[in-house]
Tab-separated table of C-alpha atoms in Angstrom:
chain	number	residue	atom	x	y	z
A	586	MET	CA	-24.896	-46.234	-26.007
A	587	SER	CA	-21.636	-44.343	-26.221
A	588	THR	CA	-18.773	-43.503	-23.923
A	589	THR	CA	-17.380	-40.756	-26.157
A	590	SER	CA	-16.457	-37.255	-24.979
A	591	LEU	CA	-19.188	-35.324	-23.192
A	592	PRO	CA	-20.737	-31.888	-23.722
A	593	VAL	CA	-19.247	-28.846	-22.042
A	594	PRO	CA	-21.530	-27.035	-19.595
A	595	ASP	CA	-20.361	-23.471	-20.209
A	596	ARG	CA	-23.466	-22.320	-22.095
A	597	SER	CA	-25.951	-24.656	-20.431
A	598	PRO	CA	-28.094	-21.713	-19.157
A	599	ARG	CA	-29.037	-21.001	-22.787
A	600	LEU	CA	-29.985	-24.644	-23.339
A	601	ARG	CA	-31.937	-24.635	-20.081
A	602	GLU	CA	-33.914	-21.596	-21.236
A	603	ALA	CA	-34.847	-23.407	-24.450
A	604	LEU	CA	-35.934	-26.549	-22.591
A	605	LEU	CA	-38.099	-24.549	-20.206
A	606	ALA	CA	-39.579	-22.461	-23.036
A	607	ALA	CA	-40.726	-25.655	-24.750
A	608	ALA	CA	-42.142	-27.041	-21.459
A	609	PHE	CA	-39.630	-29.895	-21.548
A	610	THR	CA	-40.247	-30.473	-17.842
A	611	ALA	CA	-41.668	-33.288	-15.712
A	612	ASP	CA	-45.114	-31.656	-15.751
A	613	GLY	CA	-44.848	-30.817	-19.449
A	614	LEU	CA	-44.032	-34.439	-20.284
A	615	LEU	CA	-47.027	-35.724	-18.369
A	616	ASP	CA	-49.314	-33.220	-20.128
A	617	LEU	CA	-47.932	-34.121	-23.556
A	618	LEU	CA	-47.699	-37.889	-23.245
A	619	GLY	CA	-50.620	-38.613	-20.963
A	620	ALA	CA	-50.437	-40.933	-17.977
A	621	PRO	CA	-50.371	-44.271	-19.894
A	622	ALA	CA	-47.484	-43.304	-22.205
A	623	TYR	CA	-45.643	-41.622	-19.334
A	624	ALA	CA	-45.974	-44.772	-17.225
A	625	ALA	CA	-44.897	-46.932	-20.185
A	626	LEU	CA	-41.574	-45.060	-20.294
A	627	ALA	CA	-40.893	-46.258	-16.756
A	628	ARG	CA	-41.237	-49.797	-18.140
A	629	SER	CA	-38.781	-48.995	-20.953
A	630	GLU	CA	-41.586	-49.051	-23.541
A	631	THR	CA	-41.241	-46.223	-26.049
A	632	VAL	CA	-43.970	-46.883	-28.630
A	633	PRO	CA	-46.737	-44.931	-26.814
A	634	ALA	CA	-44.402	-41.933	-26.374
A	635	LEU	CA	-43.362	-42.060	-30.029
A	636	ARG	CA	-47.032	-42.006	-31.030
A	637	ALA	CA	-47.692	-39.060	-28.733
A	638	THR	CA	-44.837	-36.997	-30.208
A	639	ARG	CA	-45.729	-37.081	-33.898
A	640	GLY	CA	-46.886	-33.457	-33.987
A	641	GLY	CA	-43.560	-31.767	-34.608
A	642	SER	CA	-43.790	-29.111	-31.872
A	643	PRO	CA	-40.593	-28.064	-30.047
A	644	LEU	CA	-41.658	-30.255	-27.110
A	645	ASP	CA	-42.281	-33.228	-29.402
A	646	THR	CA	-38.843	-32.692	-30.914
A	647	LEU	CA	-37.054	-32.468	-27.554
A	648	VAL	CA	-38.746	-35.596	-26.208
A	649	ARG	CA	-37.719	-37.579	-29.274
A	650	LEU	CA	-34.205	-36.148	-29.270
A	651	PHE	CA	-33.154	-36.294	-25.605
A	652	LEU	CA	-35.547	-38.777	-24.033
A	653	LEU	CA	-36.315	-41.318	-26.756
A	654	GLN	CA	-32.913	-40.965	-28.427
A	655	ARG	CA	-34.277	-40.664	-31.957
A	656	SER	CA	-32.788	-38.519	-34.691
A	657	VAL	CA	-34.933	-35.499	-35.559
A	658	PRO	CA	-35.063	-33.286	-38.668
A	659	TYR	CA	-32.544	-30.440	-38.669
A	660	GLU	CA	-35.151	-27.698	-39.062
A	661	ARG	CA	-37.212	-29.001	-36.141
A	662	ALA	CA	-34.112	-29.162	-33.934
A	663	ARG	CA	-33.218	-25.603	-34.886
A	664	ALA	CA	-36.732	-24.464	-33.933
A	665	ALA	CA	-36.450	-26.095	-30.497
A	666	LEU	CA	-32.824	-25.356	-29.542
A	667	PRO	CA	-29.965	-22.872	-29.897
A	668	LEU	CA	-28.698	-25.490	-32.316
A	669	ALA	CA	-25.352	-24.014	-33.299
A	670	GLU	CA	-24.316	-23.640	-29.666
A	671	CYS	CA	-25.590	-27.095	-28.727
A	672	ALA	CA	-23.663	-28.680	-31.585
A	673	GLU	CA	-20.511	-26.731	-30.785
A	674	ASP	CA	-20.725	-27.638	-27.089
A	675	GLY	CA	-21.356	-31.296	-27.864
A	676	TRP	CA	-24.978	-31.805	-26.746
A	677	VAL	CA	-26.035	-32.864	-30.249
A	678	VAL	CA	-24.462	-34.026	-33.498
A	679	HIS	CA	-25.560	-32.822	-36.927
A	680	GLU	CA	-25.639	-35.709	-39.416
A	681	GLY	CA	-26.917	-34.807	-42.877
A	682	ASP	CA	-30.454	-33.515	-42.595
A	683	GLU	CA	-30.900	-34.856	-39.079
A	684	VAL	CA	-29.710	-34.159	-35.548
A	685	ARG	CA	-29.152	-36.678	-32.775
A	686	ALA	CA	-28.367	-36.260	-29.076
A	687	THR	CA	-25.063	-37.342	-27.553
A	688	VAL	CA	-26.474	-37.722	-24.025
A	689	ASP	CA	-29.752	-38.549	-22.329
A	690	VAL	CA	-31.441	-35.514	-20.742
A	691	ARG	CA	-34.339	-36.366	-18.445
A	692	PRO	CA	-36.633	-33.777	-16.849
A	693	TYR	CA	-36.870	-34.297	-13.094
A	694	GLY	CA	-39.146	-32.448	-10.695
A	695	GLY	CA	-37.485	-31.148	-7.528
A	696	PRO	CA	-39.144	-31.420	-4.101
A	697	GLU	CA	-40.369	-27.834	-4.232
A	698	GLY	CA	-41.449	-27.909	-7.854
A	699	GLN	CA	-38.052	-27.088	-9.326
A	700	ASP	CA	-37.460	-27.993	-12.954
A	701	TRP	CA	-34.271	-30.037	-12.986
A	702	TYR	CA	-32.510	-32.165	-15.604
A	703	ILE	CA	-30.537	-35.356	-15.028
A	704	VAL	CA	-27.901	-35.990	-17.708
A	705	SER	CA	-26.638	-39.535	-18.313
A	706	ASP	CA	-25.304	-41.815	-21.025
A	707	LEU	CA	-27.589	-42.675	-23.923
A	708	GLY	CA	-29.711	-45.720	-23.198
A	709	CYS	CA	-28.969	-45.481	-19.481
A	710	ALA	CA	-31.870	-43.428	-18.143
A	711	VAL	CA	-33.062	-46.026	-15.646
A	712	GLY	CA	-36.743	-46.588	-16.224
A	713	GLY	CA	-36.557	-44.385	-19.293
A	714	ALA	CA	-36.386	-45.055	-22.985
A	715	GLY	CA	-33.300	-47.202	-22.798
A	716	GLY	CA	-33.945	-48.887	-19.483
A	717	ILE	CA	-31.287	-51.046	-17.905
A	718	GLY	CA	-29.685	-53.155	-20.549
A	719	SER	CA	-26.345	-54.461	-21.673
A	720	HIS	CA	-24.086	-51.734	-20.311
A	721	GLU	CA	-20.491	-51.043	-21.174
A	722	GLU	CA	-17.905	-50.583	-18.476
A	723	GLY	CA	-17.800	-46.971	-17.309
A	724	VAL	CA	-21.232	-45.815	-18.446
A	725	VAL	CA	-23.246	-43.567	-16.159
A	726	LEU	CA	-26.886	-44.286	-15.377
A	727	GLY	CA	-29.680	-41.791	-14.934
A	728	VAL	CA	-32.424	-41.644	-12.319
A	729	GLY	CA	-33.869	-44.888	-10.977
A	730	GLY	CA	-36.040	-45.999	-8.112
A	731	ALA	CA	-33.024	-46.394	-5.833
A	732	SER	CA	-31.943	-42.802	-6.551
A	733	THR	CA	-35.324	-41.329	-5.697
A	734	THR	CA	-35.653	-43.538	-2.609
A	735	LEU	CA	-32.351	-42.276	-1.222
A	736	ALA	CA	-33.281	-38.678	-1.999
A	737	GLY	CA	-36.588	-39.184	-0.201
A	738	ILE	CA	-35.196	-40.667	3.032
A	739	THR	CA	-32.497	-38.007	3.410
A	740	VAL	CA	-32.932	-35.495	6.220
A	741	ARG	CA	-33.172	-32.057	4.606
A	742	ARG	CA	-32.041	-29.194	6.803
A	743	PRO	CA	-29.600	-26.347	6.209
A	744	VAL	CA	-26.020	-27.613	6.595
A	745	ALA	CA	-22.576	-26.221	5.920
A	746	SER	CA	-21.191	-29.279	4.129
A	747	ALA	CA	-22.502	-32.338	2.285
A	748	LEU	CA	-20.742	-35.287	0.653
A	749	ASP	CA	-22.178	-37.470	-2.121
A	750	ILE	CA	-20.139	-40.683	-2.469
A	751	GLY	CA	-20.486	-42.435	-5.824
A	752	THR	CA	-22.376	-39.515	-7.325
A	753	GLY	CA	-23.163	-41.104	-10.713
A	754	SER	CA	-25.218	-38.636	-12.713
A	755	GLY	CA	-25.405	-36.254	-9.757
A	756	ILE	CA	-28.958	-36.496	-8.464
A	757	GLN	CA	-27.988	-36.638	-4.771
A	758	ALA	CA	-25.557	-33.757	-5.193
A	759	LEU	CA	-28.343	-31.795	-6.911
A	760	HIS	CA	-30.688	-32.315	-3.961
A	761	ALA	CA	-27.937	-31.481	-1.468
A	762	ALA	CA	-27.102	-28.251	-3.310
A	763	GLN	CA	-30.476	-26.876	-2.256
A	764	HIS	CA	-29.663	-26.893	1.474
A	765	ALA	CA	-25.877	-27.283	1.819
A	766	THR	CA	-23.462	-24.377	1.552
A	767	ARG	CA	-20.729	-26.631	0.155
A	768	VAL	CA	-21.283	-29.896	-1.736
A	769	THR	CA	-18.547	-32.396	-2.536
A	770	ALA	CA	-19.264	-35.230	-4.976
A	771	THR	CA	-16.961	-38.184	-5.547
A	772	ASP	CA	-16.885	-41.155	-7.893
A	773	LEU	CA	-14.406	-43.800	-8.950
A	774	ASN	CA	-15.518	-43.184	-12.544
A	775	PRO	CA	-14.250	-39.811	-13.867
A	776	ARG	CA	-17.038	-39.841	-16.451
A	777	ALA	CA	-19.585	-39.698	-13.619
A	778	LEU	CA	-18.028	-36.498	-12.319
A	779	ASP	CA	-18.422	-34.943	-15.774
A	780	PHE	CA	-22.081	-35.946	-15.835
A	781	THR	CA	-22.632	-34.502	-12.358
A	782	ARG	CA	-21.176	-31.215	-13.588
A	783	LEU	CA	-23.644	-31.254	-16.506
A	784	THR	CA	-26.628	-32.158	-14.302
A	785	LEU	CA	-25.918	-29.337	-11.861
A	786	ALA	CA	-25.302	-26.768	-14.577
A	787	LEU	CA	-28.355	-27.664	-16.667
A	788	SER	CA	-30.524	-27.654	-13.532
A	789	GLY	CA	-29.382	-24.178	-12.561
A	790	ALA	CA	-27.745	-25.396	-9.339
A	791	ALA	CA	-24.497	-24.251	-7.786
A	792	PRO	CA	-21.457	-26.278	-8.859
A	793	ALA	CA	-20.051	-28.953	-6.559
A	794	GLU	CA	-16.488	-29.801	-5.668
A	795	LEU	CA	-15.780	-32.930	-7.746
A	796	ARG	CA	-13.181	-35.503	-6.719
A	797	GLN	CA	-12.242	-38.848	-8.245
A	798	GLY	CA	-11.650	-41.921	-6.102
A	799	SER	CA	-13.198	-44.705	-4.042
A	800	LEU	CA	-15.250	-44.256	-0.874
A	801	TYR	CA	-13.631	-41.674	1.471
A	802	GLU	CA	-10.198	-41.757	-0.156
A	803	PRO	CA	-10.699	-38.588	-2.285
A	804	VAL	CA	-11.658	-36.362	0.675
A	805	GLY	CA	-8.820	-37.160	3.087
A	806	SER	CA	-9.732	-36.386	6.683
A	807	ALA	CA	-12.513	-33.882	5.915
A	808	THR	CA	-15.745	-34.121	7.908
A	809	TYR	CA	-19.300	-33.316	6.862
A	810	ASP	CA	-22.745	-32.504	8.207
A	811	LEU	CA	-24.446	-34.764	5.663
A	812	ILE	CA	-23.174	-37.825	3.809
A	813	VAL	CA	-25.232	-39.716	1.217
A	814	SER	CA	-24.393	-42.659	-0.996
A	815	ASN	CA	-26.142	-44.999	-3.395
A	816	PRO	CA	-23.008	-47.149	-3.763
A	817	PRO	CA	-22.302	-50.020	-6.175
A	818	PHE	CA	-23.694	-52.442	-3.615
A	819	VAL	CA	-24.380	-55.492	-5.789
A	820	ILE	CA	-22.927	-58.686	-4.299
A	821	SER	CA	-21.424	-60.346	-7.356
A	822	PRO	CA	-18.605	-62.732	-8.304
A	823	GLY	CA	-16.604	-59.986	-9.989
A	824	ALA	CA	-16.324	-56.267	-10.701
A	825	ARG	CA	-17.498	-56.266	-14.312
A	826	LEU	CA	-19.578	-53.094	-14.180
A	827	THR	CA	-18.488	-49.991	-12.264
A	828	TYR	CA	-22.016	-48.684	-11.709
A	829	ARG	CA	-23.094	-51.760	-9.708
A	830	ASP	CA	-20.090	-53.908	-8.638
A	831	GLY	CA	-17.919	-52.370	-5.960
A	832	GLY	CA	-14.888	-54.567	-6.485
A	833	MET	CA	-14.929	-55.935	-2.921
A	834	GLY	CA	-16.064	-59.410	-1.912
A	835	GLY	CA	-19.564	-60.041	-0.577
A	836	ASP	CA	-21.031	-57.035	1.220
A	837	ASP	CA	-17.606	-55.706	2.249
A	838	LEU	CA	-18.041	-52.465	0.307
A	839	CYS	CA	-21.218	-51.521	2.180
A	840	ARG	CA	-19.701	-52.606	5.507
A	841	THR	CA	-16.552	-50.582	4.883
A	842	LEU	CA	-18.528	-47.525	3.835
A	843	VAL	CA	-20.653	-47.646	6.982
A	844	GLN	CA	-17.788	-48.389	9.364
A	845	GLN	CA	-15.648	-45.529	8.042
A	846	THR	CA	-18.452	-42.990	8.347
A	847	GLY	CA	-18.209	-42.398	12.100
A	848	GLU	CA	-15.003	-40.388	11.846
A	849	ARG	CA	-16.313	-38.416	8.837
A	850	LEU	CA	-19.495	-37.026	10.398
A	851	ASN	CA	-19.681	-33.824	12.383
A	852	GLU	CA	-21.593	-33.854	15.657
A	853	GLY	CA	-25.310	-34.120	14.897
A	854	GLY	CA	-24.615	-34.984	11.271
A	855	TYR	CA	-26.540	-37.598	9.291
A	856	ALA	CA	-25.396	-40.244	6.823
A	857	HIS	CA	-27.846	-42.067	4.536
A	858	PHE	CA	-26.971	-45.151	2.484
A	859	LEU	CA	-28.690	-47.733	0.342
A	860	ALA	CA	-27.113	-51.149	0.777
A	861	ASN	CA	-27.232	-54.883	0.211
A	862	TRP	CA	-26.216	-57.330	2.923
A	863	GLN	CA	-25.725	-61.049	3.085
A	864	HIS	CA	-27.916	-63.386	5.091
A	865	VAL	CA	-25.298	-65.884	6.221
A	866	GLU	CA	-26.058	-69.367	7.520
A	867	GLY	CA	-25.712	-69.526	11.281
A	868	GLU	CA	-25.758	-65.729	11.776
A	869	GLU	CA	-28.566	-63.329	12.596
A	870	TRP	CA	-28.614	-60.658	9.903
A	871	GLN	CA	-29.461	-58.038	12.533
A	872	HIS	CA	-26.346	-58.972	14.494
A	873	ARG	CA	-24.168	-58.714	11.367
A	874	LEU	CA	-25.476	-55.265	10.566
A	875	GLY	CA	-25.251	-54.116	14.152
A	876	SER	CA	-21.533	-54.863	14.044
A	877	TRP	CA	-21.166	-52.402	11.168
A	878	VAL	CA	-22.369	-49.378	13.185
A	879	PRO	CA	-19.340	-47.194	14.024
A	880	HIS	CA	-18.586	-45.926	17.520
A	881	GLY	CA	-20.149	-42.567	18.247
A	882	CYS	CA	-23.136	-43.083	15.958
A	883	ASP	CA	-26.787	-43.880	16.449
A	884	ALA	CA	-28.301	-46.006	13.691
A	885	TRP	CA	-31.617	-46.864	12.111
A	886	ILE	CA	-31.396	-49.746	9.653
A	887	VAL	CA	-34.485	-50.847	7.720
A	888	GLN	CA	-34.550	-54.021	5.643
A	889	ARG	CA	-37.019	-53.482	2.811
A	890	GLU	CA	-36.669	-56.723	0.860
A	891	VAL	CA	-34.971	-60.121	0.963
A	892	GLN	CA	-34.261	-62.303	-2.075
A	893	ASP	CA	-32.968	-65.844	-2.151
A	894	VAL	CA	-29.688	-66.319	-3.992
A	895	THR	CA	-31.317	-67.535	-7.231
A	896	GLN	CA	-33.699	-64.554	-7.424
A	897	TYR	CA	-30.828	-62.195	-6.722
A	898	ALA	CA	-28.526	-63.679	-9.355
A	899	GLU	CA	-31.280	-63.644	-11.978
A	900	LEU	CA	-32.152	-60.008	-11.229
A	901	TRP	CA	-28.633	-58.753	-11.844
A	902	LEU	CA	-27.952	-61.066	-14.784
A	903	ARG	CA	-31.003	-59.502	-16.453
A	904	ASP	CA	-29.846	-56.038	-15.440
A	905	SER	CA	-26.564	-56.462	-17.320
A	906	GLY	CA	-28.242	-58.068	-20.331
A	907	ASP	CA	-26.589	-61.451	-19.749
A	908	HIS	CA	-29.921	-63.193	-20.350
A	909	ARG	CA	-29.595	-62.146	-24.017
A	910	THR	CA	-26.175	-63.770	-24.448
A	911	ASP	CA	-25.320	-67.289	-25.550
A	912	PRO	CA	-27.195	-69.755	-23.268
A	913	ALA	CA	-23.983	-71.511	-22.296
A	914	GLU	CA	-22.352	-68.196	-21.343
A	915	TYR	CA	-25.421	-67.196	-19.341
A	916	ALA	CA	-25.413	-70.534	-17.523
A	917	ALA	CA	-21.714	-70.181	-16.712
A	918	ARG	CA	-22.219	-66.714	-15.243
A	919	TYR	CA	-25.260	-67.872	-13.269
A	920	ASP	CA	-23.190	-70.761	-11.920
A	921	ALA	CA	-20.420	-68.360	-10.911
A	922	TRP	CA	-22.885	-66.311	-8.846
A	923	LEU	CA	-24.103	-69.418	-7.042
A	924	ASP	CA	-20.507	-70.540	-6.440
A	925	GLU	CA	-19.809	-67.150	-4.859
A	926	PHE	CA	-22.816	-67.402	-2.549
A	927	GLU	CA	-22.027	-70.993	-1.597
A	928	ALA	CA	-18.442	-70.079	-0.721
A	929	ARG	CA	-19.720	-67.304	1.547
A	930	ARG	CA	-22.482	-69.449	3.093
A	931	THR	CA	-24.978	-66.871	1.829
A	932	LYS	CA	-28.601	-68.004	1.797
A	933	GLY	CA	-30.182	-64.698	0.836
A	934	VAL	CA	-29.533	-61.009	0.250
A	935	GLY	CA	-31.254	-58.143	2.015
A	936	PHE	CA	-31.781	-54.658	0.625
A	937	GLY	CA	-32.577	-51.552	2.595
A	938	TRP	CA	-31.631	-48.232	4.113
A	939	ILE	CA	-28.944	-47.411	6.633
A	940	THR	CA	-29.073	-44.081	8.462
A	941	LEU	CA	-26.374	-42.996	10.917
A	942	ARG	CA	-26.330	-39.938	13.154
A	943	LYS	CA	-23.341	-38.737	15.139
A	944	SER	CA	-24.368	-38.053	18.740
A	945	ALA	CA	-22.749	-37.275	22.085
A	946	ALA	CA	-24.791	-40.003	23.780
A	947	ALA	CA	-23.502	-42.617	21.337
A	948	ALA	CA	-19.948	-41.354	21.849
A	949	ALA	CA	-20.480	-41.800	25.599
A	950	GLY	CA	-21.388	-45.449	25.076
A	951	ARG	CA	-25.183	-45.128	24.941
A	952	PRO	CA	-25.989	-45.512	21.237
A	953	SER	CA	-29.502	-46.000	19.897
A	954	VAL	CA	-29.359	-48.778	17.299
A	955	VAL	CA	-32.665	-49.865	15.740
A	956	ILE	CA	-32.534	-52.646	13.147
A	957	GLU	CA	-35.848	-53.804	11.744
A	958	GLU	CA	-37.630	-55.320	8.789
A	959	TRP	CA	-40.332	-53.197	7.155
A	960	PRO	CA	-41.342	-54.320	3.633
A	961	HIS	CA	-44.572	-52.307	3.603
A	962	ALA	CA	-45.410	-49.066	1.816
A	963	VAL	CA	-44.135	-45.825	3.334
A	964	GLU	CA	-44.852	-42.170	2.670
A	965	GLN	CA	-42.135	-40.400	0.703
A	966	PRO	CA	-40.367	-38.120	1.259
A	967	LEU	CA	-39.504	-39.859	4.520
A	968	GLY	CA	-36.766	-37.461	5.631
A	969	PRO	CA	-38.955	-35.685	8.235
A	970	ALA	CA	-39.962	-39.069	9.707
A	971	VAL	CA	-36.290	-40.097	9.881
A	972	GLU	CA	-35.391	-36.947	11.781
A	973	ALA	CA	-38.379	-37.455	14.107
A	974	HIS	CA	-37.290	-41.057	14.764
A	975	PHE	CA	-33.930	-39.923	16.120
A	976	ALA	CA	-35.541	-37.139	18.172
A	977	ARG	CA	-37.776	-39.756	19.839
A	978	GLN	CA	-34.753	-41.959	20.503
A	979	ASP	CA	-33.057	-39.005	22.195
A	980	TYR	CA	-36.105	-38.501	24.386
A	981	LEU	CA	-36.487	-42.162	25.364
A	982	ARG	CA	-32.781	-42.530	26.092
A	983	GLU	CA	-33.103	-39.899	28.825
A	984	GLN	CA	-36.349	-41.160	30.401
A	985	ASP	CA	-36.556	-43.905	33.009
A	986	ASP	CA	-39.997	-45.361	33.763
A	987	ALA	CA	-40.727	-42.853	36.525
A	988	ALA	CA	-39.879	-39.928	34.262
A	989	LEU	CA	-41.972	-41.415	31.475
A	990	LEU	CA	-45.043	-41.409	33.742
A	991	THR	CA	-44.590	-37.697	34.459
A	992	GLY	CA	-44.382	-36.934	30.738
A	993	HIS	CA	-47.134	-35.474	28.559
A	994	PHE	CA	-47.962	-36.967	25.152
A	995	THR	CA	-50.146	-36.308	22.151
A	996	LEU	CA	-51.453	-38.795	19.612
A	997	ALA	CA	-49.557	-38.395	16.333
A	998	ALA	CA	-51.416	-36.930	13.364
A	999	GLU	CA	-53.527	-39.276	11.254
A	1000	VAL	CA	-53.369	-42.257	13.617
A	1001	VAL	CA	-56.587	-44.272	13.429
A	1002	GLN	CA	-57.929	-47.098	15.545
A	1003	GLU	CA	-59.246	-50.335	14.074
A	1004	GLN	CA	-61.184	-52.918	16.075
A	1005	VAL	CA	-61.093	-56.522	14.921
A	1006	GLY	CA	-63.499	-59.183	16.134
A	1007	LEU	CA	-66.446	-61.393	15.285
A	1008	PRO	CA	-69.657	-59.644	14.191
A	1009	GLY	CA	-71.960	-59.042	17.141
A	1010	ALA	CA	-69.301	-59.738	19.766
A	1011	GLU	CA	-69.430	-57.453	22.791
A	1012	ASP	CA	-65.680	-56.791	22.791
A	1013	PRO	CA	-63.169	-56.808	19.930
A	1014	GLU	CA	-60.563	-59.562	19.768
A	1015	HIS	CA	-57.887	-56.938	19.430
A	1016	VAL	CA	-57.397	-53.252	18.707
A	1017	VAL	CA	-54.945	-51.947	16.106
A	1018	LEU	CA	-53.489	-48.444	15.926
A	1019	ARG	CA	-52.489	-47.523	12.382
A	1020	GLN	CA	-50.463	-44.582	11.029
A	1021	ASN	CA	-51.308	-42.953	7.717
A	1022	ARG	CA	-48.095	-40.930	7.607
A	1023	GLY	CA	-44.368	-41.664	7.623
A	1024	MET	CA	-43.617	-45.370	8.023
A	1025	ARG	CA	-47.358	-46.165	8.095
A	1026	ARG	CA	-46.927	-48.600	10.942
A	1027	ALA	CA	-49.619	-50.654	12.629
A	1028	THR	CA	-49.460	-52.116	16.132
A	1029	LYS	CA	-51.779	-54.147	18.346
A	1030	VAL	CA	-52.691	-52.652	21.696
A	1031	ASP	CA	-54.747	-53.870	24.638
A	1032	ALA	CA	-57.675	-51.991	26.155
A	1033	VAL	CA	-55.357	-49.967	28.377
A	1034	GLY	CA	-53.103	-48.996	25.453
A	1035	ALA	CA	-56.069	-48.017	23.290
A	1036	GLY	CA	-57.648	-46.004	26.061
A	1037	PHE	CA	-54.361	-44.311	26.914
A	1038	ALA	CA	-53.613	-43.327	23.312
A	1039	GLY	CA	-57.157	-42.088	22.808
A	1040	VAL	CA	-57.002	-39.483	25.563
A	1041	CYS	CA	-53.424	-38.273	25.005
A	1042	ASP	CA	-53.894	-34.625	24.100
A	1043	GLY	CA	-50.908	-33.226	25.998
A	1044	THR	CA	-52.864	-31.865	28.956
A	1045	LEU	CA	-52.380	-34.625	31.549
A	1046	PRO	CA	-49.244	-36.532	32.555
A	1047	ALA	CA	-49.168	-40.217	31.642
A	1048	GLY	CA	-49.397	-41.366	35.250
A	1049	ARG	CA	-52.622	-39.493	35.916
A	1050	ILE	CA	-54.176	-40.902	32.736
A	1051	LEU	CA	-53.284	-44.422	33.904
A	1052	ASP	CA	-54.802	-43.733	37.321
A	1053	ALA	CA	-58.079	-42.729	35.660
A	1054	ILE	CA	-58.024	-45.838	33.434
A	1055	ALA	CA	-57.363	-48.032	36.505
A	1056	GLN	CA	-60.394	-46.563	38.235
A	1057	LEU	CA	-62.611	-47.157	35.180
A	1058	MET	CA	-61.400	-50.744	34.764
A	1059	ASN	CA	-61.332	-51.569	38.476
A	1060	GLU	CA	-57.603	-52.270	38.375
A	1061	ASP	CA	-54.916	-51.571	40.954
A	1062	PRO	CA	-53.378	-48.232	39.884
A	1063	VAL	CA	-49.961	-49.139	41.313
A	1064	LEU	CA	-49.807	-52.372	39.315
A	1065	LEU	CA	-51.011	-50.587	36.201
A	1066	ARG	CA	-48.289	-47.928	36.575
A	1067	ASP	CA	-45.726	-50.698	36.969
A	1068	ARG	CA	-46.639	-52.671	33.870
A	1069	THR	CA	-47.536	-49.916	31.388
A	1070	PRO	CA	-44.353	-47.850	30.844
A	1071	GLN	CA	-42.890	-50.420	28.438
A	1072	ALA	CA	-45.997	-50.198	26.259
A	1073	ILE	CA	-45.841	-46.388	26.341
A	1074	ARG	CA	-42.163	-46.532	25.419
A	1075	LEU	CA	-42.963	-48.689	22.373
A	1076	LEU	CA	-45.769	-46.372	21.223
A	1077	VAL	CA	-43.383	-43.403	21.478
A	1078	GLU	CA	-40.522	-45.233	19.744
A	1079	GLU	CA	-42.716	-46.195	16.791
A	1080	GLY	CA	-44.187	-42.714	16.457
A	1081	PHE	CA	-47.775	-43.280	17.613
A	1082	LEU	CA	-47.304	-40.957	20.566
A	1083	GLU	CA	-45.278	-37.745	20.527
A	1084	PRO	CA	-43.730	-36.248	23.686
A	1085	VAL	CA	-44.824	-32.739	24.539
A	1086	PRO	CA	-41.904	-30.487	25.548
A	1087	ALA	CA	-42.002	-29.512	29.230
A	1088	MET	CA	-42.731	-25.846	28.473
A	1089	GLU	CA	-45.949	-26.893	26.722
A	1090	GLY	CA	-47.016	-29.424	29.358
């Protein structure tokens, strides 16, 4: 890999035209390589892709040049690219009879089928030809699973202003440029800002305002409608690598980022972060994270994974290539990680998503803060489900039990009922409602809950449905009305039931 000077984006439209003409796109790659070779690239295995690109077509040449980082014959490069311009602008270098790329260019499919390109340092396309390896200080990574996860959970709606903190190669800024009038991207690493400029230009997106610095420092007191960040959240014993180590102790960087967000969001604005957090002996992790939520904000925090301290240290030692160093040096670094965790009484590290939303109710002292563990598969993009979650919280915050019973509800789309019990038994042991969309939750319900959900079509208020169920089950309708609202509230909160606006009731 190299941290030399980068290409200039001035004539990137001409390069983009050449890439598109050769079908150097996400779909074009899949067609050329086939699913097995395409999947192998995600595992940093290049042999299948090299075998699939032996034909010498412009697409073969571009894959080898920009994706596999192989030198290609001069004449083939000239057939695939405006070569003189690309060499002059610094995208490629002409060495003898061959041409090599100076940067990694990875096709990336936008959410509406756009053909985009993520530009990063050679050997740093996460999940690509180089994979994550022994990185130099200051290098800029390409697209990885974390990047696409953050892009998927972000609420996408037209906004005036968006801020991407720690932009890296610019993927979040690229997404935001599709629905934000003004995009600001920041990074502590000036090289990352240059890569973001290249990514936006080569993808045909509007340029962003680029500012160097840490966290909110580069933007002063400005406020935004959308804030996103995939920060350097790794909890490590030192700040060796800019792309992953934030330079603060423990999970202080993530905590600081979250706590400072309240005063940076406009009313109704969303902030989405990926983060790591410590599981500290003697403390509930939910309580620790709850203390991070700034005044005036609602929050939804989802823990997706927990690793013990040895798993965590080994993961990031492999990420930086330390497992390939001298065994004694590796052992010393491993020991340093464990010393750090022991000093902080850390028994594990959680990873997940943090979403904040600025709201008047939260500012008035009635925030909705949901902190949960959900390691199961979800449906991406999840942004619409995130927005719906906060809408349901708004509804429930305003409804006491009496109001809830006058409300009308419909069963959410693609919710199915499963009955579990012994074969031949007259009644099931329990009934499960399961979502096939969004968070794909499952919840146990009793006979009343199952019956209630089954007839919710928006036509009758909840109280009348319960009265009918009481009559069928020979129960006291008053007692049933008293004990059921909490169950209804849970089904609404988790998205199994959707409130029907009064005008439709």
